[in-house]
Amino acid sequence: RWVDVPALLPGLIDEARVLSGARQHQLELEATPGLLLLGNEKELRSAFANLLFNAVHYTPEGGRISLRWSSDNQAGYLEVEDTGIGIELRHIDRLTERFYRVDNGRSKSRGGTGLGLAIVKHVLMRHEAQLRIRSTPGQGSRFTCVFPAKLLRQSLAEREHAGAGP
Ligand code: ATP
Ligand code: MG
């Protein structure tokens, strides 16, 4: 099935806003219109939600969280970037293990289960996609799902729109 990712993301932003609540994060969304992804909508939605909700959980009040969906000739990119607490390099390789949680104040006080990123990894594996993680402690993190170009398509409506010109 072709999943209309740009149509899916505003709903996730709404949920993130509810989760953020009084902490008032700045939530930003940028998506390439009509950029479709071949896959399982439910699974992809849950993977993207896990990344976005992590950003909300691990970013202090008022921080900025960006959700982006784009592509180039090589691949499609679903990116979640935050200005949160960040993750030390020594933890990065283990984050997608089941039940792995970073031993810091904010993670422990929240009491999640440590399954979120294991689910993300599993879903991405089923879509031949990869998870790239970049993080700087005290500054923020960026999680990028990289999908192979063969799973991408530009919707017909958008192509016609682009072709129509000004
Ligand atoms: P669950 O998702 O099951 O409720 P969780 O959020 O602890 O629990 P994961 O989503 O798998 O589990 O994340 C694993 C750990 O990675 C977290 O406990 C946290 O320490 C760290 N982490 C994940 N995302 C971020 C982020 N955006 N910023 C900082 N740390 C993060
Ligand atoms: Mg989580």
mmCIF file of C-alpha atoms and ligand atoms in Angstrom:
data_model
loop_
_atom_site.group_PDB
_atom_site.id
_atom_site.type_symbol
_atom_site.label_atom_id
_atom_site.label_comp_id
_atom_site.label_asym_id
_atom_site.label_seq_id
_atom_site.Cartn_x
_atom_site.Cartn_y
_atom_site.Cartn_z
ATOM 1 C CA ARG A 1 0.000 0.000 0.000
ATOM 2 C CA TRP A 2 1.098 3.540 -0.765
ATOM 3 C CA VAL A 3 1.077 5.549 2.451
ATOM 4 C CA ASP A 4 0.358 9.258 2.229
ATOM 5 C CA VAL A 5 2.964 10.297 4.786
ATOM 6 C CA PRO A 6 2.347 14.079 4.488
ATOM 7 C CA ALA A 7 -1.328 13.434 5.299
ATOM 8 C CA LEU A 8 -0.385 11.316 8.319
ATOM 9 C CA LEU A 9 1.988 13.714 10.050
ATOM 10 C CA PRO A 10 -0.343 16.557 11.163
ATOM 11 C CA GLY A 11 -2.276 14.081 13.332
ATOM 12 C CA LEU A 12 0.965 13.028 15.014
ATOM 13 C CA ILE A 13 1.837 16.654 15.677
ATOM 14 C CA ASP A 14 -1.563 17.120 17.318
ATOM 15 C CA GLU A 15 -0.928 14.141 19.583
ATOM 16 C CA ALA A 16 2.538 15.442 20.421
ATOM 17 C CA ARG A 17 1.003 18.801 21.363
ATOM 18 C CA VAL A 18 -1.356 17.078 23.795
ATOM 19 C CA LEU A 19 1.556 15.110 25.274
ATOM 20 C CA SER A 20 3.619 18.288 25.576
ATOM 21 C CA GLY A 21 0.768 19.990 27.436
ATOM 22 C CA ALA A 22 1.917 22.742 29.763
ATOM 23 C CA ARG A 23 5.532 22.214 28.701
ATOM 24 C CA GLN A 24 4.749 24.157 25.561
ATOM 25 C CA HIS A 25 7.247 22.742 23.109
ATOM 26 C CA GLN A 26 7.530 24.439 19.732
ATOM 27 C CA LEU A 27 6.438 21.783 17.265
ATOM 28 C CA GLU A 28 7.382 22.206 13.609
ATOM 29 C CA LEU A 29 6.326 20.181 10.598
ATOM 30 C CA GLU A 30 7.861 20.204 7.112
ATOM 31 C CA ALA A 31 6.754 17.627 4.567
ATOM 32 C CA THR A 32 7.184 17.312 0.817
ATOM 33 C CA PRO A 33 3.618 17.386 -0.537
ATOM 34 C CA GLY A 34 2.467 14.172 -2.155
ATOM 35 C CA LEU A 35 5.602 12.189 -1.283
ATOM 36 C CA LEU A 36 4.214 8.663 -0.793
ATOM 37 C CA LEU A 37 5.902 5.676 0.850
ATOM 38 C CA LEU A 38 5.215 2.030 0.102
ATOM 39 C CA GLY A 39 4.565 0.158 3.332
ATOM 40 C CA ASN A 40 2.295 -0.611 6.230
ATOM 41 C CA GLU A 41 0.557 2.552 7.405
ATOM 42 C CA LYS A 42 -0.165 1.365 10.953
ATOM 43 C CA GLU A 43 3.395 0.247 11.531
ATOM 44 C CA LEU A 44 4.945 3.366 10.042
ATOM 45 C CA ARG A 45 2.635 5.591 12.047
ATOM 46 C CA SER A 46 3.604 3.859 15.273
ATOM 47 C CA ALA A 47 7.310 4.101 14.458
ATOM 48 C CA PHE A 48 7.097 7.820 13.680
ATOM 49 C CA ALA A 49 4.966 8.372 16.787
ATOM 50 C CA ASN A 50 7.554 6.658 18.989
ATOM 51 C CA LEU A 51 10.308 8.950 17.708
ATOM 52 C CA LEU A 52 8.177 12.071 18.033
ATOM 53 C CA PHE A 53 6.912 11.237 21.516
ATOM 54 C CA ASN A 54 10.449 10.458 22.670
ATOM 55 C CA ALA A 55 11.418 13.937 21.531
ATOM 56 C CA VAL A 56 8.617 15.370 23.671
ATOM 57 C CA HIS A 57 9.554 13.205 26.675
ATOM 58 C CA TYR A 58 13.254 14.033 26.551
ATOM 59 C CA THR A 59 13.093 17.734 25.727
ATOM 60 C CA PRO A 60 12.700 20.311 28.492
ATOM 61 C CA GLU A 61 9.935 22.876 28.593
ATOM 62 C CA GLY A 62 9.818 25.284 25.665
ATOM 63 C CA GLY A 63 12.253 23.273 23.537
ATOM 64 C CA ARG A 64 11.917 22.938 19.780
ATOM 65 C CA ILE A 65 10.916 19.718 18.030
ATOM 66 C CA SER A 66 10.916 19.344 14.237
ATOM 67 C CA LEU A 67 9.329 16.614 12.176
ATOM 68 C CA ARG A 68 10.428 16.457 8.535
ATOM 69 C CA TRP A 69 9.646 14.256 5.561
ATOM 70 C CA SER A 70 11.690 14.696 2.400
ATOM 71 C CA SER A 71 13.644 12.875 -0.270
ATOM 72 C CA ASP A 72 16.581 13.175 -2.637
ATOM 73 C CA ASN A 73 17.766 10.893 -5.446
ATOM 74 C CA GLN A 74 19.083 8.349 -2.953
ATOM 75 C CA ALA A 75 16.369 7.952 -0.355
ATOM 76 C CA GLY A 76 13.408 9.230 1.653
ATOM 77 C CA TYR A 77 14.027 10.771 5.057
ATOM 78 C CA LEU A 78 11.707 10.948 8.048
ATOM 79 C CA GLU A 79 13.530 13.053 10.574
ATOM 80 C CA VAL A 80 12.720 13.961 14.165
ATOM 81 C CA GLU A 81 14.989 16.595 15.670
ATOM 82 C CA ASP A 82 14.840 18.023 19.166
ATOM 83 C CA THR A 83 16.680 20.468 21.399
ATOM 84 C CA GLY A 84 16.461 18.067 24.322
ATOM 85 C CA ILE A 85 18.781 16.437 26.846
ATOM 86 C CA GLY A 86 20.669 14.444 24.232
ATOM 87 C CA ILE A 87 22.334 11.050 24.556
ATOM 88 C CA GLU A 88 25.957 10.205 25.312
ATOM 89 C CA LEU A 89 27.794 8.470 22.486
ATOM 90 C CA ARG A 90 28.404 5.282 24.501
ATOM 91 C CA HIS A 91 24.645 4.610 24.657
ATOM 92 C CA ILE A 92 23.787 5.238 21.005
ATOM 93 C CA ASP A 93 24.547 1.751 19.663
ATOM 94 C CA ARG A 94 22.387 0.075 22.304
ATOM 95 C CA LEU A 95 19.316 2.337 22.172
ATOM 96 C CA THR A 96 17.306 0.039 19.914
ATOM 97 C CA GLU A 97 17.779 -2.995 22.192
ATOM 98 C CA ARG A 98 14.617 -4.014 23.976
ATOM 99 C CA PHE A 99 14.301 -2.548 27.481
ATOM 100 C CA TYR A 100 17.461 -0.455 27.105
ATOM 101 C CA ARG A 101 17.084 2.928 28.798
ATOM 102 C CA VAL A 102 19.728 5.555 29.467
ATOM 103 C CA ASP A 103 20.446 5.827 33.168
ATOM 104 C CA ASN A 104 19.834 9.509 33.685
ATOM 105 C CA GLY A 105 17.431 11.471 35.840
ATOM 106 C CA ARG A 106 14.933 12.339 33.181
ATOM 107 C CA SER A 107 14.667 8.855 31.657
ATOM 108 C CA LYS A 108 14.326 7.081 34.984
ATOM 109 C CA SER A 109 11.843 9.513 36.489
ATOM 110 C CA ARG A 110 9.628 9.059 33.451
ATOM 111 C CA GLY A 111 9.449 5.301 33.787
ATOM 112 C CA GLY A 112 8.956 4.135 30.194
ATOM 113 C CA THR A 113 9.601 0.532 29.288
ATOM 114 C CA GLY A 114 12.457 0.959 26.829
ATOM 115 C CA LEU A 115 10.601 -0.706 23.988
ATOM 116 C CA GLY A 116 9.865 2.299 21.784
ATOM 117 C CA LEU A 117 13.063 2.309 19.751
ATOM 118 C CA ALA A 118 13.099 -1.489 19.507
ATOM 119 C CA ILE A 119 9.709 -1.213 17.810
ATOM 120 C CA VAL A 120 10.999 1.556 15.530
ATOM 121 C CA LYS A 121 13.962 -0.598 14.529
ATOM 122 C CA HIS A 122 11.720 -3.581 13.843
ATOM 123 C CA VAL A 123 9.304 -1.580 11.696
ATOM 124 C CA LEU A 124 12.168 -0.032 9.729
ATOM 125 C CA MET A 125 13.731 -3.420 9.146
ATOM 126 C CA ARG A 126 10.469 -4.573 7.578
ATOM 127 C CA HIS A 127 10.664 -1.567 5.231
ATOM 128 C CA GLU A 128 14.318 -2.069 4.306
ATOM 129 C CA ALA A 129 15.005 1.200 6.070
ATOM 130 C CA GLN A 130 17.717 2.328 8.455
ATOM 131 C CA LEU A 131 17.739 4.413 11.603
ATOM 132 C CA ARG A 132 20.452 7.057 11.928
ATOM 133 C CA ILE A 133 20.971 8.655 15.319
ATOM 134 C CA ARG A 134 22.958 11.809 15.976
ATOM 135 C CA SER A 135 22.988 13.374 19.385
ATOM 136 C CA THR A 136 24.891 15.826 21.532
ATOM 137 C CA PRO A 137 24.380 15.661 25.307
ATOM 138 C CA GLY A 138 22.818 18.851 26.589
ATOM 139 C CA GLN A 139 21.985 20.063 23.075
ATOM 140 C CA GLY A 140 19.646 17.656 21.380
ATOM 141 C CA SER A 141 19.121 14.676 19.151
ATOM 142 C CA ARG A 142 18.212 13.810 15.600
ATOM 143 C CA PHE A 143 16.684 10.482 14.621
ATOM 144 C CA THR A 144 16.452 9.843 10.872
ATOM 145 C CA CYS A 145 14.624 6.970 9.203
ATOM 146 C CA VAL A 146 16.180 6.370 5.782
ATOM 147 C CA PHE A 147 13.949 4.634 3.228
ATOM 148 C CA PRO A 148 15.198 3.246 -0.101
ATOM 149 C CA ALA A 149 14.158 5.278 -3.146
ATOM 150 C CA LYS A 150 12.330 2.303 -4.651
ATOM 151 C CA LEU A 151 9.701 2.649 -1.883
ATOM 152 C CA LEU A 152 8.965 6.273 -2.825
ATOM 153 C CA ARG A 153 6.503 7.793 -5.241
ATOM 154 C CA GLN A 154 5.232 11.272 -5.920
ATOM 155 C CA SER A 155 1.411 11.337 -5.982
ATOM 156 C CA LEU A 156 -0.176 11.949 -9.369
ATOM 157 C CA ALA A 157 -2.047 15.033 -8.194
ATOM 158 C CA GLU A 158 1.178 16.660 -7.042
ATOM 159 C CA ARG A 159 2.980 15.813 -10.268
ATOM 160 C CA GLU A 160 0.235 17.373 -12.349
ATOM 161 C CA HIS A 161 0.231 20.363 -10.064
ATOM 162 C CA ALA A 162 3.980 20.774 -10.489
ATOM 163 C CA GLY A 163 3.676 20.299 -14.246
ATOM 164 C CA ALA A 164 0.990 22.959 -14.603
ATOM 165 C CA GLY A 165 3.495 25.725 -13.862
ATOM 166 C CA PRO A 166 2.736 29.266 -12.662
HETATM 167 P P1 ATP B 1 9.022 3.562 25.961
HETATM 168 O O1 ATP B 1 9.274 4.170 24.625
HETATM 169 O O2 ATP B 1 8.942 2.071 25.898
HETATM 170 O O3 ATP B 1 7.916 4.209 26.694
HETATM 171 P P2 ATP B 1 11.584 4.686 26.493
HETATM 172 O O4 ATP B 1 11.204 5.984 25.866
HETATM 173 O O5 ATP B 1 12.464 4.739 27.690
HETATM 174 O O6 ATP B 1 10.303 3.831 26.888
HETATM 175 P P3 ATP B 1 12.852 4.059 23.980
HETATM 176 O O7 ATP B 1 11.855 4.881 23.251
HETATM 177 O O8 ATP B 1 13.246 2.752 23.393
HETATM 178 O O9 ATP B 1 12.329 3.733 25.450
HETATM 179 O O10 ATP B 1 14.149 4.922 24.210
HETATM 180 C C1 ATP B 1 15.280 4.325 24.888
HETATM 181 C C2 ATP B 1 16.055 5.362 25.650
HETATM 182 O O11 ATP B 1 16.686 6.241 24.722
HETATM 183 C C3 ATP B 1 15.197 6.272 26.532
HETATM 184 O O12 ATP B 1 14.991 5.712 27.807
HETATM 185 C C4 ATP B 1 16.046 7.530 26.608
HETATM 186 O O13 ATP B 1 17.014 7.392 27.617
HETATM 187 C C5 ATP B 1 16.757 7.544 25.261
HETATM 188 N N1 ATP B 1 16.113 8.447 24.287
HETATM 189 C C6 ATP B 1 15.247 8.112 23.298
HETATM 190 N N2 ATP B 1 14.890 9.168 22.563
HETATM 191 C C7 ATP B 1 15.545 10.230 23.086
HETATM 192 C C8 ATP B 1 15.604 11.634 22.763
HETATM 193 N N3 ATP B 1 14.911 12.167 21.739
HETATM 194 N N4 ATP B 1 16.411 12.423 23.523
HETATM 195 C C9 ATP B 1 17.133 11.897 24.542
HETATM 196 N N5 ATP B 1 17.109 10.583 24.905
HETATM 197 C C10 ATP B 1 16.336 9.760 24.184
HETATM 198 MG MG MG B 2 10.105 5.904 24.010
#
